[in-house]
XYZ file of C-alpha atoms in Angstrom:
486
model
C 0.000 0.000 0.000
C 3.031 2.389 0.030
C 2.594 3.757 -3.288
C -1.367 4.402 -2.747
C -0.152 6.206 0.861
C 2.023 8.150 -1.325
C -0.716 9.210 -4.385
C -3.239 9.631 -1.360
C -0.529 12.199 0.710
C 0.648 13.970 -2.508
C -2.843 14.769 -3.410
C -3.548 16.388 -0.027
C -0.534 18.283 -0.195
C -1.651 19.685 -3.521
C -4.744 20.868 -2.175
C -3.435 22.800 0.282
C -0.371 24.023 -2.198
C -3.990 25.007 -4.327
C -5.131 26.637 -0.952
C -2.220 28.523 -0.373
C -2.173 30.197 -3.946
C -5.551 30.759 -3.809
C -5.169 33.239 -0.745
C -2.953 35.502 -2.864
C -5.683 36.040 -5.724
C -8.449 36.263 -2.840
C -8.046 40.005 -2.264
C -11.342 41.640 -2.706
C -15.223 40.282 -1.712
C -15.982 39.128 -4.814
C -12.721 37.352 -5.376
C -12.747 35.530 -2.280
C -16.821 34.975 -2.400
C -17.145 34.125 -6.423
C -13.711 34.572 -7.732
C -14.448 37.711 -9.264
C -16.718 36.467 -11.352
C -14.392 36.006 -14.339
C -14.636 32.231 -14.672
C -13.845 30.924 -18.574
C -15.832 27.745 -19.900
C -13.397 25.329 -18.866
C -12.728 25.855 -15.434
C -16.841 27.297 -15.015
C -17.421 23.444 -16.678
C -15.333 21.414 -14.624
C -15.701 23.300 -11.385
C -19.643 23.042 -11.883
C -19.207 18.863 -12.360
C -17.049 18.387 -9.353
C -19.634 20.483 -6.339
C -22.702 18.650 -7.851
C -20.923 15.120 -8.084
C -19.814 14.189 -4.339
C -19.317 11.246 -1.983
C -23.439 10.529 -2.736
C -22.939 10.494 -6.302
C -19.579 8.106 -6.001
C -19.775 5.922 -3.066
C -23.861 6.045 -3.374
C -24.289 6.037 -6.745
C -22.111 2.996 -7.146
C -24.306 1.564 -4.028
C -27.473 2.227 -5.945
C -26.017 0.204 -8.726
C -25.329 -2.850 -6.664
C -28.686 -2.807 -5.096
C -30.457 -1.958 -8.526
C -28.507 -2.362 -10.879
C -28.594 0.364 -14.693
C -31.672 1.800 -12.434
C -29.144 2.890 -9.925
C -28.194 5.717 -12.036
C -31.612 7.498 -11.346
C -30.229 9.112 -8.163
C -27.111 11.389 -10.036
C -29.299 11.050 -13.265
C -31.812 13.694 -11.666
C -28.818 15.671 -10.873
C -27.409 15.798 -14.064
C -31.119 16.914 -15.433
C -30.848 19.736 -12.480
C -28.082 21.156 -14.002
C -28.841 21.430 -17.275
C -31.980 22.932 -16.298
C -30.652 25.518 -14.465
C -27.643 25.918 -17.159
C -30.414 26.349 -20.130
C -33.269 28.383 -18.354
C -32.148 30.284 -15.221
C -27.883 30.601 -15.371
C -27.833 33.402 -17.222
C -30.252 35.759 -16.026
C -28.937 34.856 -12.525
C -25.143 35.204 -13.491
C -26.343 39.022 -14.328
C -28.180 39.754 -10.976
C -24.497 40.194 -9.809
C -25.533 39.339 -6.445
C -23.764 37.036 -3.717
C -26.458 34.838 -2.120
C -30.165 33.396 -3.080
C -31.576 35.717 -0.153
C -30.232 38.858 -1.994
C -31.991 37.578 -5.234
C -35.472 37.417 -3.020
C -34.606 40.716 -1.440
C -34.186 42.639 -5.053
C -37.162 40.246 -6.568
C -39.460 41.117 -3.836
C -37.900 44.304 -2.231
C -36.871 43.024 0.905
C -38.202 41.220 4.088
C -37.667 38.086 2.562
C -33.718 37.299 3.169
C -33.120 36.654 7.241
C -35.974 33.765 7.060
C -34.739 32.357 3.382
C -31.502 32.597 4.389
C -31.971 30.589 8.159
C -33.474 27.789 5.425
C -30.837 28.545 3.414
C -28.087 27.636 5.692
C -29.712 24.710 7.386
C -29.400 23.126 3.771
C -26.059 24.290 3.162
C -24.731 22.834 7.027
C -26.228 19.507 6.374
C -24.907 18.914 2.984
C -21.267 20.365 4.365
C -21.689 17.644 7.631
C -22.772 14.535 5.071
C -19.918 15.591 2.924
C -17.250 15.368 5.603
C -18.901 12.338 7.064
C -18.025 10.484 3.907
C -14.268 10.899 4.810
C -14.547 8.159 7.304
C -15.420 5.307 4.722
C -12.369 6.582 2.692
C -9.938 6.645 5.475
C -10.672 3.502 7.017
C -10.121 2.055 3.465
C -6.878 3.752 3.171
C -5.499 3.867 6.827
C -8.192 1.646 8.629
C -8.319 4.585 10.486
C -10.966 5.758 13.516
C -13.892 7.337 12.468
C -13.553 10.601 14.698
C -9.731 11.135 13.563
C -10.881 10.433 9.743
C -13.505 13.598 9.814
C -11.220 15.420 11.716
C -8.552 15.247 8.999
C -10.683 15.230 5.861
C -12.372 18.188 7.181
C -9.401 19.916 8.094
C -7.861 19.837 4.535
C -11.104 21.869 3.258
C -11.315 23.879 6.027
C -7.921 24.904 5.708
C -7.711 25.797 1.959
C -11.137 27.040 1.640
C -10.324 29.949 4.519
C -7.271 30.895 2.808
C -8.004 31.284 -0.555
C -12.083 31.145 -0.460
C -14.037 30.726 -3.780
C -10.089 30.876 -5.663
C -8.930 28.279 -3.715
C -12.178 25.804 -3.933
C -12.126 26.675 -7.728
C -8.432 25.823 -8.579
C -8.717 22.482 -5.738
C -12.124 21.685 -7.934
C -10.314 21.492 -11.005
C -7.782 19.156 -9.867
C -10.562 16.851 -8.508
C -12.392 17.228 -11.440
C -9.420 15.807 -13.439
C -9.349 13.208 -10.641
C -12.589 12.075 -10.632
C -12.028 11.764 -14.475
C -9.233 9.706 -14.857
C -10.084 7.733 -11.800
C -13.926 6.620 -12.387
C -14.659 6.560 -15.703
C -11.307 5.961 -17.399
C -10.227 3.205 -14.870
C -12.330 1.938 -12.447
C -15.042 1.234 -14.882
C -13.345 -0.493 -17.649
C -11.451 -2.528 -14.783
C -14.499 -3.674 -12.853
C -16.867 -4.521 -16.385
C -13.749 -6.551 -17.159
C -13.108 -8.281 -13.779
C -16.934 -9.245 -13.752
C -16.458 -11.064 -17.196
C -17.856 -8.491 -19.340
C -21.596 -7.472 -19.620
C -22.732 -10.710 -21.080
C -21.408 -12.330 -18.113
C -22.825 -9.615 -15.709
C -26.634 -10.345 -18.141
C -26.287 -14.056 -17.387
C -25.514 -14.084 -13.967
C -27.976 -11.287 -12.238
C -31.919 -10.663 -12.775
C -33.161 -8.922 -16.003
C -34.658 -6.545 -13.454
C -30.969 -5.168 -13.111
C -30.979 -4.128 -16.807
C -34.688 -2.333 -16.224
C -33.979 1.364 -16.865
C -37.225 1.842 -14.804
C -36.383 -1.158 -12.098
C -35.700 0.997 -8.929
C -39.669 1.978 -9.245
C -41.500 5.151 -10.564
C -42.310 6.781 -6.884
C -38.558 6.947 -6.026
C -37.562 8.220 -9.642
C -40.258 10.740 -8.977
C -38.716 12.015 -5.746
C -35.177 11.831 -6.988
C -36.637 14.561 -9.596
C -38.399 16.568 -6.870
C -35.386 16.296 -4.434
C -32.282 16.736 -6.553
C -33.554 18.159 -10.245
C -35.516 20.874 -8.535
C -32.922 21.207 -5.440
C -30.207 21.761 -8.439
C -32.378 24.692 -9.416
C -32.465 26.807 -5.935
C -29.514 25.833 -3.473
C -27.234 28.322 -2.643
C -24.330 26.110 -3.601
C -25.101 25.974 -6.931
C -26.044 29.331 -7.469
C -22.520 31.032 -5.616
C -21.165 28.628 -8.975
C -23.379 30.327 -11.300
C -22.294 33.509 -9.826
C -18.150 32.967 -10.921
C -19.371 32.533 -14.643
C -17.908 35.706 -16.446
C -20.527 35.861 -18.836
C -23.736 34.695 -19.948
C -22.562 32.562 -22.460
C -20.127 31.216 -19.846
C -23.193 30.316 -17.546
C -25.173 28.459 -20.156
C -23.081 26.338 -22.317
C -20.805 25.354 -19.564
C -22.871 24.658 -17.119
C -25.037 22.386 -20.064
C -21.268 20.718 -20.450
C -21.018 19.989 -17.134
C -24.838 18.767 -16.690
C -23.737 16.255 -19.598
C -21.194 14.959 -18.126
C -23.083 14.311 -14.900
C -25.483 12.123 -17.294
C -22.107 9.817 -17.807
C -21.035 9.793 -14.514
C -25.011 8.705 -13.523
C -24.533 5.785 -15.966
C -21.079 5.124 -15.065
C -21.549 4.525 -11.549
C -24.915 1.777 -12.078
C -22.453 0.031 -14.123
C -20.000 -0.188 -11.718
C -22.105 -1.027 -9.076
C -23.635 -3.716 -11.364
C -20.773 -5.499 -11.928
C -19.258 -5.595 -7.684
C -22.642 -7.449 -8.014
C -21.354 -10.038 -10.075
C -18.044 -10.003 -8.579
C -19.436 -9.561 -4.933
C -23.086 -11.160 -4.995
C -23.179 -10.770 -0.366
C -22.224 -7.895 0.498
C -23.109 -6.702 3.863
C -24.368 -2.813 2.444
C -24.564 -2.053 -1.093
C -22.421 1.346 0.099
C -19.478 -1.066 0.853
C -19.042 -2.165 -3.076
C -17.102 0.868 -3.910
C -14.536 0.359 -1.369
C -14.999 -3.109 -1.423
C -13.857 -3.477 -5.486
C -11.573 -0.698 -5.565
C -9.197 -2.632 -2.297
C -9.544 -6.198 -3.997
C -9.589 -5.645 -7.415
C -7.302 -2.413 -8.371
C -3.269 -2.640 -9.543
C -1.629 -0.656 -6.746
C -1.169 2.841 -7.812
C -4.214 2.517 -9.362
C -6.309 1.885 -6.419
C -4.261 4.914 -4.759
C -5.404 7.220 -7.785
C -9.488 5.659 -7.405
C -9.446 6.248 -3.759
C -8.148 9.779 -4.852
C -11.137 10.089 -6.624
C -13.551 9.421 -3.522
C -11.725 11.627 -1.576
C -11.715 14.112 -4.888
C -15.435 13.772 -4.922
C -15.877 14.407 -1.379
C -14.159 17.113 -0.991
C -15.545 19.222 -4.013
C -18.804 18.744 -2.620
C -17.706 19.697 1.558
C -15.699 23.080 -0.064
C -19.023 23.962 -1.814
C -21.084 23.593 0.878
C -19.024 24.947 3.229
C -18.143 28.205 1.191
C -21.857 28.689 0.536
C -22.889 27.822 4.327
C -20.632 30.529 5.671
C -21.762 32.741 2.862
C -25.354 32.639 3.651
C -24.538 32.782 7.973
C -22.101 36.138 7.495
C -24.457 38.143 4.664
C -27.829 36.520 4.788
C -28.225 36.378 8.758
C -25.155 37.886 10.594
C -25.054 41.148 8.738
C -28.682 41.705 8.627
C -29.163 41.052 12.257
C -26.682 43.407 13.454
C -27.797 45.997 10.669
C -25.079 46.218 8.763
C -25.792 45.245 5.399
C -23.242 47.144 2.486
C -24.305 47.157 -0.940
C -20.647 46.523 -3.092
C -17.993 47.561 -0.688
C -15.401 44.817 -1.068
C -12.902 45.465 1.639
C -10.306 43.488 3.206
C -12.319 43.769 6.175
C -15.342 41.978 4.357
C -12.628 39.522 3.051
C -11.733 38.739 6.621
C -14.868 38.500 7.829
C -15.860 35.806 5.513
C -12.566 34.013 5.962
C -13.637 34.051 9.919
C -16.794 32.628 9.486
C -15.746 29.972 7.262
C -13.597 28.810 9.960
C -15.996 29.156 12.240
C -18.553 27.051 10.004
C -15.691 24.639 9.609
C -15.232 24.107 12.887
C -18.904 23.562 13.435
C -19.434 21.145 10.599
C -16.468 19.085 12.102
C -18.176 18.614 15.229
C -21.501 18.299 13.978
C -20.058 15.481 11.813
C -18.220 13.638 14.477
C -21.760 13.553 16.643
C -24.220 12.346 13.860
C -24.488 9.163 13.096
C -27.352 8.677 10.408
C -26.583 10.805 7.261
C -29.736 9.704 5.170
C -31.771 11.210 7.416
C -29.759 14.478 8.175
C -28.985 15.170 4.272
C -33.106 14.689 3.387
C -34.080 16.645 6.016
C -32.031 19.317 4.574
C -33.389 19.001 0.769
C -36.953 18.568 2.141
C -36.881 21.987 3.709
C -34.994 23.357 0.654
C -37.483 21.964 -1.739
C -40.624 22.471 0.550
C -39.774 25.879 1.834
C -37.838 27.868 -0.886
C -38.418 26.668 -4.385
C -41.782 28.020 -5.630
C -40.879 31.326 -3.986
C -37.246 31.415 -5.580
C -39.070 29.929 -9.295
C -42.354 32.149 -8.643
C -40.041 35.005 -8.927
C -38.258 34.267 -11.643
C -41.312 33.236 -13.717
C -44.317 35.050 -12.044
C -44.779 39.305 -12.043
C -47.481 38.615 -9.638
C -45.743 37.183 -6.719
C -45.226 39.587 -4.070
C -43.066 39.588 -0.843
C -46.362 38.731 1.201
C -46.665 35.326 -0.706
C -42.632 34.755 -0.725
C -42.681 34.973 3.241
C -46.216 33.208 3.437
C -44.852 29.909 1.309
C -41.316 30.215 2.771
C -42.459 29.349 6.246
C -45.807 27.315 5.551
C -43.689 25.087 3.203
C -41.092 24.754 5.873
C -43.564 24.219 8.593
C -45.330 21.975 6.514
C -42.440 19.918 5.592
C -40.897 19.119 9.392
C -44.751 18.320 10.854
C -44.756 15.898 7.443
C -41.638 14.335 8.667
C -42.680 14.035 12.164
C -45.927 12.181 11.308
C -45.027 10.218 7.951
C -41.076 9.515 8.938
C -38.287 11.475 7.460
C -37.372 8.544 4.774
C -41.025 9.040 3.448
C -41.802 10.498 0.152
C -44.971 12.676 1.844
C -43.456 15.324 3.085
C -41.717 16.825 0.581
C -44.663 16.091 -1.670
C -47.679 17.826 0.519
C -44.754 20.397 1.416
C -44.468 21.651 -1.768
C -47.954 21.394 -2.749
C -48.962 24.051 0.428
C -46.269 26.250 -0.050
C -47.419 26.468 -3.860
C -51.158 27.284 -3.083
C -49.984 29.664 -0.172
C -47.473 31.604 -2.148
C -50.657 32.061 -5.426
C -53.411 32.605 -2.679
C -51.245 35.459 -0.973
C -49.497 37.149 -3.683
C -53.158 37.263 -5.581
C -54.949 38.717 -2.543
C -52.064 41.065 -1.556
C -50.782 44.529 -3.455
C -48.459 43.722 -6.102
C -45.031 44.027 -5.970
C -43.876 47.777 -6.442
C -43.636 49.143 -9.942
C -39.972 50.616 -8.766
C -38.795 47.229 -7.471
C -39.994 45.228 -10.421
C -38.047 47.798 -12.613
C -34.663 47.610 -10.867
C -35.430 44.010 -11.017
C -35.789 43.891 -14.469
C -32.638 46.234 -14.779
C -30.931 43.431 -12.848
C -31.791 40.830 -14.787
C -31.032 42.514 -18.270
C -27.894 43.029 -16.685
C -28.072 46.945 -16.762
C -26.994 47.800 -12.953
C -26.138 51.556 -13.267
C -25.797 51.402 -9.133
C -23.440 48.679 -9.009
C -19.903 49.736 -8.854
C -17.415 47.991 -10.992
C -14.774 46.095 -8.860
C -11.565 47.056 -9.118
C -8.874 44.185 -10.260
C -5.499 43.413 -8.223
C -2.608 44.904 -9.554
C -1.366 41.147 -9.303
C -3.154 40.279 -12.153
């Protein structure tokens, strides 16, 4: 195992090497918060694959595939469809609002009132995804080092807690790439030629498991439905995503690369079924279908190799805990800090600002550590946090990107009725059941048209600056100054 130590410890150096240059380039508010917005289609592309494709979509999406086989794909499939979504209809006119956070969108949509309670929902979604994310480094680790849980998280999560507060959205974006490339070479060019091959090829895999493995539809209709409510519709709203959208430095940027990177999501979605499919062949008793990832990559990977897959995981993990962690700290310092104490600046990127965000990533770090280390079921944690995301902010954040009529009244109204809705749902049904989110959704809907229809509509002067916004005509922004360094 020496040489997959030494790929393993030479790829965490890196990342804090990547953390470390990132701090230098991290100079104003908008370079540490969306790297100055000047993304190009390549790095926009492969940045925008690696935050939406995480431990889930590696180590679970593989899992699905053992369990389900080709229908195992359903879970990152809906993610993939997500993205390009949000790549073809929304990414550009929200890469022009030029704002930091989904709160600020609601605020300038519905001229304010709505950010401190969309932005507490916000961040509870953002925390939860950061804590399942660093979870996930205990699988690797004890794979690699057959090392204790506790010390694993602690490790994993001090990596991206360190190089995310130096270098902020510069640092997650260069570290991204890398993984990206990771990921890449790792999953799709090796581990899944290797493990179709070591399961005898897929007429082997055909003869020896059910047809209902090779049913595109097997994993059921109900659960393919809530995969699209969950994580197509969750890829349209969460604040992770957007802060993404927000480093494009154009429109065109936004679209087509984001549509790349949706596409690619598509292949990793099929990828990962097939892989799982064939540790089914290889490994028909498995104790958990989440073990056949590390459970094929330690038996049947070439050392080296199985250093550079494991690299991957970790890669996957990590792209996903940065993003979340960037955008949870985000949301806590503008959407609920600053507003609470009054302070709320329009474009005034200081170093102060700078510092401030570096402090409360690190103090959102630290938080998501220890939150990890005391959980111990991440299904549950990770749906409650899309079931309030879905139930509480989507038709509000949609409604005002598609609807005039929607007013603040209705925004606040569905916000917390949704949310409401959703945790008495969970408390009554179970938080594994598909009700929730479903009834959830379906009251915040008729709350937000009921309200906004029987309330004033929005102000003619909001809707205008709005509209300025989303043309991308902001004559009250100020243009940011660039570092002399570049």
């Amino acid at each position: 195992m020496a040489v997959d130590y030494t790929v393993i410890v030479v790829y965490l150096a890196g990342m804090l090497a990547m953390g470390w240059w990132g701090m230098r380039r991290a100079r104003s508010k908008s370079e540490f918060l969306v790297a100055g917005r000047r993304l190009g289609p390549v790095m926009y592309s492969g940045t925008m694959a690696a935050i939406v494709l995480g431990g889930a979509s590696t180590i679970g999406g593989v899992g699905l595939g053992y369990q389900y086989g080709l229908s195992g794909a359903w879970m990152v499939f809906t993610i993939g469809l997500g993205l390009l979504a949000l790549s073809v209809f929304f990414s550009a006119r929200i890469a022009r609002l030029k704002v930091y956070t989904v709160s600020e969108m609601l605020d300038l949509r519905y001229g304010g009132r709505a950010g401190v309670i969309s932005g507490v929902v916000m961040w509870a979604y953002t925390l939860m995804l950061a804590v399942t994310s660093t979870i996930a480094y205990a699988t690797i680790f004890d794979v690699l080092f057959d090392m204790n849980r506790t010390v694993a998280i602690i490790l994993g999560g001090s990596i991206v807690v360190a190089y995310s507060t130096l270098g902020g959205m510069w640092s997650i974006t260069l570290t991204d790439m890398v993984q990206f490339v990771v990921k890449t070479i790792g999953v799709l060019l090796l581990l899944l030629p290797i493990a179709v091959v070591k399961a005898g090829g897929f007429s082997e895999m055909k003869a020896k498991l059910p047809t209902a493995y090779f049913d595109p539809l097997g994993i059921g209709g109900e659960t393919i439905f809530t995969y699209v409510l969950i994580y197509t519709f969750g890829m349209l709203i969460g604040q992770d995503i957007w802060q993404r959208v927000f480093t494009a430095r154009g429109d065109r940027t936004a679209k087509w690369g984001g549509t790349v990177a949706g596409t690619y999501c598509l292949v990793y979605a099929l990828a990962g079924a097939v892989i799982g499919t064939a540790a089914k062949v290889i490994y028909p008793k498995l104790g958990s279908p989440d073990d056949a990832f590390a459970t094929i990559v330690k038996d049947e990977l070439p050392v080296g190799v199985r250093g550079l897959v494991l690299a991957a995981a970790l890669a996957a993990v990590m792209s996903t805990s940065s993003g979340a962690l960037i955008a949870c700290a985000t949301v806590a310092n503008n959407d609920i800090w600053s507003r609470l104490r009054g302070a709320v600046r329009r474009t005034d990127d200081t170093r102060d600002e700078v510092t401030g965000n570096r402090v409360f990533i690190l103090i959102m770090g630290i938080g998501v550590i220890g939150t990890a280390i005391a959980l111990n079921n991440v299904v549950e944690a990770l749906t409650v946090a899309y079931n309030l995301l879905v139930g509480g902010l989507l038709v509000p954040i949609l409604g005002g990107l598609l609807w005039k009529r929607g007013t603040v009244q209705g925004a606040l109204a569905s916000v917390i009725v949704g949310g409401l809705a959703v945790i008495g749902l969970m408390a009554g049904y179970g938080i594994l059941a598909n009700e929730p989110v479903y009834y959830g959704l379906l009251a915040s809907l008729v709350v937000y048209v009921a309200v906004s229809l029987a309330t004033k509509p929005t102000d003619a002067a909001v809707l205008a600056t709005w509209h300025e916004r989303l043309a991308g005509r902001n004559p009250e922004l100020v243009s940011e100054p660039v570092p002399a360094h570049q």
